[in-house]
GROMACS .gro file of C-alpha atoms in nm:
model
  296
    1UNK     CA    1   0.000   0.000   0.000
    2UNK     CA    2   0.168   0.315  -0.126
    3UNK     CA    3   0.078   0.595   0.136
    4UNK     CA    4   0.195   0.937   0.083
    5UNK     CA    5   0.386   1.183   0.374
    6UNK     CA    6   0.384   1.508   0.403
    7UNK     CA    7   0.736   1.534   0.258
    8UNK     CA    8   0.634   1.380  -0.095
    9UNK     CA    9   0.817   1.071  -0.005
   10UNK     CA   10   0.651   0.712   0.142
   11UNK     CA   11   0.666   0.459   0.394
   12UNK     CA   12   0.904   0.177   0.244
   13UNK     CA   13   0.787  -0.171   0.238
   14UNK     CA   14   1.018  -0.262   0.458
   15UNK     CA   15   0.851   0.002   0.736
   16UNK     CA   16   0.529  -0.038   0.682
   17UNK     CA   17   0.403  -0.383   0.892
   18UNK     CA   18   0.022  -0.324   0.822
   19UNK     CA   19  -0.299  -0.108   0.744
   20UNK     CA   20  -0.656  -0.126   0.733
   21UNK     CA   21  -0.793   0.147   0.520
   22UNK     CA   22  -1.182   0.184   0.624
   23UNK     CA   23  -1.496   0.349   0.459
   24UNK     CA   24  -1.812   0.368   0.598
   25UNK     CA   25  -2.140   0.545   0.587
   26UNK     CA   26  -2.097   0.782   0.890
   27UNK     CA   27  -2.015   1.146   0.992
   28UNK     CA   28  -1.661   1.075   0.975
   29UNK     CA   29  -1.630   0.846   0.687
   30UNK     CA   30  -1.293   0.716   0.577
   31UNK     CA   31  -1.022   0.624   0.806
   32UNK     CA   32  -0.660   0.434   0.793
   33UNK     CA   33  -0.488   0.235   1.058
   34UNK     CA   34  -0.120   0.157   1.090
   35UNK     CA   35   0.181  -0.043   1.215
   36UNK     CA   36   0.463   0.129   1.102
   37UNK     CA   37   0.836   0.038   1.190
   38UNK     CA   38   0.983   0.382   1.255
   39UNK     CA   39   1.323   0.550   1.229
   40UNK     CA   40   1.383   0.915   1.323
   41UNK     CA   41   1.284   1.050   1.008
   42UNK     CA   42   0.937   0.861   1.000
   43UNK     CA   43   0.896   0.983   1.323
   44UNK     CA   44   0.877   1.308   1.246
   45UNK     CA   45   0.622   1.271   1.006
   46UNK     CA   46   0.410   1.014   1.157
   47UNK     CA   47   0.293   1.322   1.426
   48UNK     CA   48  -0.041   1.417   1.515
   49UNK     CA   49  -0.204   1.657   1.259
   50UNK     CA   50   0.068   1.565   1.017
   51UNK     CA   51  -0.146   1.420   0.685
   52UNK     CA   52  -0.086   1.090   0.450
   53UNK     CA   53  -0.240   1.042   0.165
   54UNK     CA   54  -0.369   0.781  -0.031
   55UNK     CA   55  -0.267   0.630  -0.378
   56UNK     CA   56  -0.619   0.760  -0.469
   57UNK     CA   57  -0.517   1.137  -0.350
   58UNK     CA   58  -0.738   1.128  -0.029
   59UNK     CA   59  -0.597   1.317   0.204
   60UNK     CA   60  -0.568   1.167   0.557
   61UNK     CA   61  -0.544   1.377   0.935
   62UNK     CA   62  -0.348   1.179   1.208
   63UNK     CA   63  -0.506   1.183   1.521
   64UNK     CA   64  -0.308   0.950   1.726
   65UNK     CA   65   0.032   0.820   1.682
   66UNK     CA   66   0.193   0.566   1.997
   67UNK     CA   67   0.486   0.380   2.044
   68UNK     CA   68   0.389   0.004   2.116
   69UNK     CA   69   0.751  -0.129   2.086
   70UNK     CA   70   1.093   0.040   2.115
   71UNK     CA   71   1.290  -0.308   2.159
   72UNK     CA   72   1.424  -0.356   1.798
   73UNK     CA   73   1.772  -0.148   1.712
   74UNK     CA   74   1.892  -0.129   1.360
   75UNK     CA   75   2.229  -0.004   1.257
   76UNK     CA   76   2.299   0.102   1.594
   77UNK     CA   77   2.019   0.296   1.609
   78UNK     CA   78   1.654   0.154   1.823
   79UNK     CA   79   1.346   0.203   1.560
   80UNK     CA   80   1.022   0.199   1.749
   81UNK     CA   81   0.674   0.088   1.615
   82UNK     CA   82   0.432   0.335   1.570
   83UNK     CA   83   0.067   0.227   1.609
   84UNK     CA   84  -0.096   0.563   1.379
   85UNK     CA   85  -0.478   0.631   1.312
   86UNK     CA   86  -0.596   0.930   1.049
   87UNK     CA   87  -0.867   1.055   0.989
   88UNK     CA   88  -1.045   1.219   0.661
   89UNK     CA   89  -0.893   1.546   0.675
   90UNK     CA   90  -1.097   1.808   0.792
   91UNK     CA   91  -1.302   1.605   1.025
   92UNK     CA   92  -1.050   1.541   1.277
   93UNK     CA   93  -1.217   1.828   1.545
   94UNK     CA   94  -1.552   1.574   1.507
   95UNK     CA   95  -1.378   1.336   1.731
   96UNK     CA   96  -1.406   1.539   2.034
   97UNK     CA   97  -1.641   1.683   2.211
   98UNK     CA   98  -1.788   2.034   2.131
   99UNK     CA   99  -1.629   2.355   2.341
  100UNK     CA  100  -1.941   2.542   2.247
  101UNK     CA  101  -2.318   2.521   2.159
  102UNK     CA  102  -2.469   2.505   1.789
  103UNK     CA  103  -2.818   2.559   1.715
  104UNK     CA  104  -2.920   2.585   1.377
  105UNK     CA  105  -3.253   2.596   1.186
  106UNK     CA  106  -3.352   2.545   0.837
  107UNK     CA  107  -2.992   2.465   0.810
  108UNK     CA  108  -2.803   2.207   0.525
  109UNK     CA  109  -2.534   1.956   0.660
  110UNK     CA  110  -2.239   2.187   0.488
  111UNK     CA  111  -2.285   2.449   0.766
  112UNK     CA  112  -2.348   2.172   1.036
  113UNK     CA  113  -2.038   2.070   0.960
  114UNK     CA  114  -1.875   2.391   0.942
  115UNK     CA  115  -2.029   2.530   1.221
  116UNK     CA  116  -1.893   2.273   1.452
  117UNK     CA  117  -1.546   2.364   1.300
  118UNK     CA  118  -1.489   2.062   1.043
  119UNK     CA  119  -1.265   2.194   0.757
  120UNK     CA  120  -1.490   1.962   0.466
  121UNK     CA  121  -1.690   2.071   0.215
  122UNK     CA  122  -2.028   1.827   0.101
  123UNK     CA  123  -2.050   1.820  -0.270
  124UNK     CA  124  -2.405   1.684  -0.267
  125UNK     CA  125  -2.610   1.833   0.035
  126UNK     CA  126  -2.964   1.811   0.179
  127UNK     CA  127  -3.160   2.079   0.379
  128UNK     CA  128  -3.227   1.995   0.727
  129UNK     CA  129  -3.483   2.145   0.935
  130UNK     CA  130  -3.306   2.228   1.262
  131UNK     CA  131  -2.942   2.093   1.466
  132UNK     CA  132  -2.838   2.067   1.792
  133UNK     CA  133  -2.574   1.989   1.923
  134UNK     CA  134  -2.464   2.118   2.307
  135UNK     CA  135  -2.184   2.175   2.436
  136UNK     CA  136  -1.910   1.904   2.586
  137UNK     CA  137  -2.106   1.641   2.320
  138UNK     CA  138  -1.996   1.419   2.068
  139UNK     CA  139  -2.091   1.617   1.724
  140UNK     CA  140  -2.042   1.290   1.522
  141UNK     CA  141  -2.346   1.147   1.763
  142UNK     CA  142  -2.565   1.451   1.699
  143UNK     CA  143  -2.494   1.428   1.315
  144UNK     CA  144  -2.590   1.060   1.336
  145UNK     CA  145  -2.886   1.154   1.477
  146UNK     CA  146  -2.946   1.424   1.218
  147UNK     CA  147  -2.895   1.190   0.948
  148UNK     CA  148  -3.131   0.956   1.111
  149UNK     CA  149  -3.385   1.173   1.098
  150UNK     CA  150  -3.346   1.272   0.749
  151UNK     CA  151  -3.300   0.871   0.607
  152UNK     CA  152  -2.938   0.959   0.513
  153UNK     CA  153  -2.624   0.848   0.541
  154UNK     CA  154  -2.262   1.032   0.445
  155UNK     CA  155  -2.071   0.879   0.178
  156UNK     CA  156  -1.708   0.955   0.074
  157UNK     CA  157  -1.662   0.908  -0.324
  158UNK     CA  158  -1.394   0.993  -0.571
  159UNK     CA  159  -1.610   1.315  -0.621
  160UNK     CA  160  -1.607   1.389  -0.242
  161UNK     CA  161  -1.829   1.374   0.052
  162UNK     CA  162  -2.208   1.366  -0.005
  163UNK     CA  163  -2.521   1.351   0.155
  164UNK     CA  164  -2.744   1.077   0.034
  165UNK     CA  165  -3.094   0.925   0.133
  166UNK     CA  166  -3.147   0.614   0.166
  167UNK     CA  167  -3.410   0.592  -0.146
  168UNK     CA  168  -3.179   0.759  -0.325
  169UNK     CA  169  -2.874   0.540  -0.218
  170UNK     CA  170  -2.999   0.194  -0.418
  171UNK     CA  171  -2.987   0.350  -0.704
  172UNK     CA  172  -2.681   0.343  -0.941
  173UNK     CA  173  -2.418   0.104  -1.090
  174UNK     CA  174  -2.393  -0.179  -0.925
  175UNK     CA  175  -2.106  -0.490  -0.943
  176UNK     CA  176  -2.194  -0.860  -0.980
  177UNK     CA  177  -2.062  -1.087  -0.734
  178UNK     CA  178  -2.105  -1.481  -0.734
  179UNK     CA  179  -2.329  -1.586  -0.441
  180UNK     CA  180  -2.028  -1.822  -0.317
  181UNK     CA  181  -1.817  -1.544  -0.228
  182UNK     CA  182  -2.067  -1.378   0.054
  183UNK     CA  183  -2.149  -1.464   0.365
  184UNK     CA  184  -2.526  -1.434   0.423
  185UNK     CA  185  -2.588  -1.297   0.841
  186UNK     CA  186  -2.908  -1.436   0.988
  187UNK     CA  187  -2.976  -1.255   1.263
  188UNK     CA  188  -3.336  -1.197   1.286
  189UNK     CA  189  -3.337  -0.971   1.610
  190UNK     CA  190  -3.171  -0.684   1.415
  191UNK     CA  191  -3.504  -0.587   1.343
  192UNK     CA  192  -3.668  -0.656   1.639
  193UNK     CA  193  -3.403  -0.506   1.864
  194UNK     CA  194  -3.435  -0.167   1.598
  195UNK     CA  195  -3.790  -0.152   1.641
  196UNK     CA  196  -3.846   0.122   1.803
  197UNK     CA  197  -4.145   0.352   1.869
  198UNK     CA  198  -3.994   0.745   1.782
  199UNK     CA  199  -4.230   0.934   1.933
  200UNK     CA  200  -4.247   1.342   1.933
  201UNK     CA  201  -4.505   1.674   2.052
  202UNK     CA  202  -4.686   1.849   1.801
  203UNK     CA  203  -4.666   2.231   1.819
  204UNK     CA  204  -4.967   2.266   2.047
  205UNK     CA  205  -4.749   2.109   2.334
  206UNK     CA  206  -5.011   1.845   2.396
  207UNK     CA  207  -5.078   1.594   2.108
  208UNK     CA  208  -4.892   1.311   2.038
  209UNK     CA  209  -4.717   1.253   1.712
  210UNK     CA  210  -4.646   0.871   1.638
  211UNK     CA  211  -4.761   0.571   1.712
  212UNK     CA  212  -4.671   0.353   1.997
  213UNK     CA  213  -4.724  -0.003   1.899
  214UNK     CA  214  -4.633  -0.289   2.151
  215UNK     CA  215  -4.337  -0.462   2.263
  216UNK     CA  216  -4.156  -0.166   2.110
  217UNK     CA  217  -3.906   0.024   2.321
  218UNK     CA  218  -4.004   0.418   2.305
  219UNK     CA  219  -3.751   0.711   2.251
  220UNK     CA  220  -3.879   1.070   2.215
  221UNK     CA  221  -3.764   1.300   1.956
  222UNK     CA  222  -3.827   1.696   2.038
  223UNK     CA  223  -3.970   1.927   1.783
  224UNK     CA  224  -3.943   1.567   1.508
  225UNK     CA  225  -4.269   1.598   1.257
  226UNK     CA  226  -4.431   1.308   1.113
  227UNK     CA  227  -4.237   1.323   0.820
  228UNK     CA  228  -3.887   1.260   1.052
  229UNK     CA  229  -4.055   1.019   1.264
  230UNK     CA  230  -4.157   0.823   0.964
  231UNK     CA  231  -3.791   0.840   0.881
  232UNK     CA  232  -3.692   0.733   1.171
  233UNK     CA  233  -3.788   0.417   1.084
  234UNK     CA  234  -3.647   0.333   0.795
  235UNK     CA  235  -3.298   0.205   0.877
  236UNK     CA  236  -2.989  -0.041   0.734
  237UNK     CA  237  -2.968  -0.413   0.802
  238UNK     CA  238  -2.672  -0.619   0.750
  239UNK     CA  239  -2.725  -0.894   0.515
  240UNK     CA  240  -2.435  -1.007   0.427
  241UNK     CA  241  -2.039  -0.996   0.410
  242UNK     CA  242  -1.756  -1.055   0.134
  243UNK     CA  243  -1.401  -1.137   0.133
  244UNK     CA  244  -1.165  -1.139  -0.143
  245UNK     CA  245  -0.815  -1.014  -0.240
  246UNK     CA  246  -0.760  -0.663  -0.286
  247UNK     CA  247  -1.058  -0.536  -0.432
  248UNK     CA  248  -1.065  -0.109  -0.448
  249UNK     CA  249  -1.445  -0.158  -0.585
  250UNK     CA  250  -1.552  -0.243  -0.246
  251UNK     CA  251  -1.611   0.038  -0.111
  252UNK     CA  252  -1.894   0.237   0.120
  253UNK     CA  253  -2.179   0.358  -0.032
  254UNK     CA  254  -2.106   0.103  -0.377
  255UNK     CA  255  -2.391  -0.120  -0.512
  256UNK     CA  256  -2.327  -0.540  -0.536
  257UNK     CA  257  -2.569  -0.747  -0.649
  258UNK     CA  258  -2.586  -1.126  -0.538
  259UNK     CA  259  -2.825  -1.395  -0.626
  260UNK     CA  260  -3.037  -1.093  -0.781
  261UNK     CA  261  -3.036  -0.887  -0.429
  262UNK     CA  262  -2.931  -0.534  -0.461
  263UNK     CA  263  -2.707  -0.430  -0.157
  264UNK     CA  264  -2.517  -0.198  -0.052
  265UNK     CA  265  -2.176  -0.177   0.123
  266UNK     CA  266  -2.218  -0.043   0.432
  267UNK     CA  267  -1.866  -0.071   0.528
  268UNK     CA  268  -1.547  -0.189   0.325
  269UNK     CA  269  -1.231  -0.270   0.453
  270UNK     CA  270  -0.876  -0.307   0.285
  271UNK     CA  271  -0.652  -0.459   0.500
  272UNK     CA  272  -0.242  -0.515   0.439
  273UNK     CA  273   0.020  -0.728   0.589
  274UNK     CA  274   0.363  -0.710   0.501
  275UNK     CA  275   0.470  -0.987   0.694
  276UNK     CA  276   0.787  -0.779   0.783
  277UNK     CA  277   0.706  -0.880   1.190
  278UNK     CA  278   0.661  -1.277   1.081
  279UNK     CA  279   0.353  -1.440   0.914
  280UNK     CA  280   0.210  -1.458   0.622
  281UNK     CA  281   0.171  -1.097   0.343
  282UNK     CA  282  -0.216  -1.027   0.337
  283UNK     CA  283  -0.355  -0.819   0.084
  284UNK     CA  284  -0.782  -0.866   0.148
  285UNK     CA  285  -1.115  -0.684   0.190
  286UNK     CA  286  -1.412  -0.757   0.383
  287UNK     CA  287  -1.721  -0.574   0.293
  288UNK     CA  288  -2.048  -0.521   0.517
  289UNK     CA  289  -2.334  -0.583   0.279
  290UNK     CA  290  -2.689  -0.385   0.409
  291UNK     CA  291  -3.048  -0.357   0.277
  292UNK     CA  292  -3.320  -0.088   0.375
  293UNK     CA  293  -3.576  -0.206   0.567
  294UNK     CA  294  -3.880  -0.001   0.698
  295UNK     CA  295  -3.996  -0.111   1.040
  296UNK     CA  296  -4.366   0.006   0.970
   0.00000   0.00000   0.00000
């Protein structure tokens, strides 16, 4: 895996002992993972908030680079192993919590994101009716909730980030897999366990909005409409996962078809293994395969 430093130059095979580069369908969607044998000079550039980037020219922020072995010495020198995670550039600030208060109304997720500081711009957007997000919490939790409540996911492309519904997010060019490469998940309580009653005030500060059916847990959205609510409960189930060699088409947000289902990868996950510690090179990816379901 050829990964870029700051410097123009890369981490040599003989440096780099693995990496999992991630994509998924959340507020903070792409991320990388490292093991990286480290002299002085990769030191230096394996620092928080220095940035990596990818052979596809995705630009990565690290936010957390540790020593987990200083015991090996080479040329008279020790070289220590780095353990480094980055983060889609811009969104590192998501990770923490928020230092301040942001309330927004008739809003878009561009100036959610900017307003809690993220340094990204969404090439594909959605309006969104109101955001909150109060101080010392987790702004990727209150953007999952936003998305929730608008049936959307993020999705990181070669075009950039975008907001997408999940009506919207079937639809497309889609790859052909042979039903003896997936795994199919049966796990019928993913529904059950999702089923929950959203329930929310109408205006008047009296009425009900939603319906609460039984042996449903309840959880109360304020200000939702019945619109959201309805929303609310239309979610992604895993089906499925596939694992093959090295395969860049698997990832987030891209349509597979197997055995005539249409799915979508809900996360994909290239993983390398250079061996250089002992074992056997690994070049793979595993792929979480989801459907929409409605929980009417």
């Amino acid at each position: 895996m050829n990964i870029q430093l700051e410097d123009g130059s890369s981490i040599g095979g003989g440096n780099l002992v693995s990496a999992i580069y991630r994509t998924d369908l959340v507020p903070v969607p792409v991320t990388l993972e490292l093991v990286v044998k480290a002299d002085d000079r990769l030191h230096g550039l394996l620092l928080i908030d220095k940035t990596l980037t990818t052979p596809k020219g995705v630009s990565l922020t690290i936010v957390k680079s540790q020593i987990i072995n200083e015991q090996s010495i080479k040329a008279g020198k020790r070289i220590a192993a780095l353990h480094v995670i980055a983060v889609l550039s811009g969104c590192e600030v998501l990770l923490g919590v928020t230092k301040k208060a942001v309330s927004l109304t008739n809003t878009s997720f561009n100036e959610v994101y900017r307003a809690l500081g993220a340094k990204v711009r969404i090439k594909r957007d959605i309006k969104l009716a109101s955001f909150v997000c109060l101080k010392g919490q987790m702004p990727t939790v209150a953007i999952a909730k936003a998305l929730q409540k608008e049936s959307a996911v993020i999705c990181h492309s070669e075009q950039g980030l975008s907001v997408i519904r999940l009506n919207e997010l079937m639809i497309g060019e889609v790859t052909l897999f042979d039903k003896s490469a997936v795994q199919w998940i049966n796990h019928p309580n993913a529904i059950r366990h999702g089923n929950i009653n959203y329930l929310s005030i109408d205006d008047n500060g009296s009425d009900i909005l939603g319906t609460a059916r039984a042996e449903r847990s309840i959880e109360y959205y304020p200000r939702a409409d019945n619109r959201e609510l309805q929303n609310l409960r239309r979610i992604l189930i895993t089906k499925a996962t596939i694992t093959r060699q090295l395969d860049d088409r698997l990832d987030a947000g891209k349509l597979v078809v197997v055995d005539d289902k249409t799915l979508v990868i809900l996360t994909g996950a290239h993983r390398f293994e250079s061996g250089a510690l002992g074992g056997p090179a690994v070049m793979a990816t595993k792929a979480w395969l989801a459907q929409v379901e409605d929980r009417a």
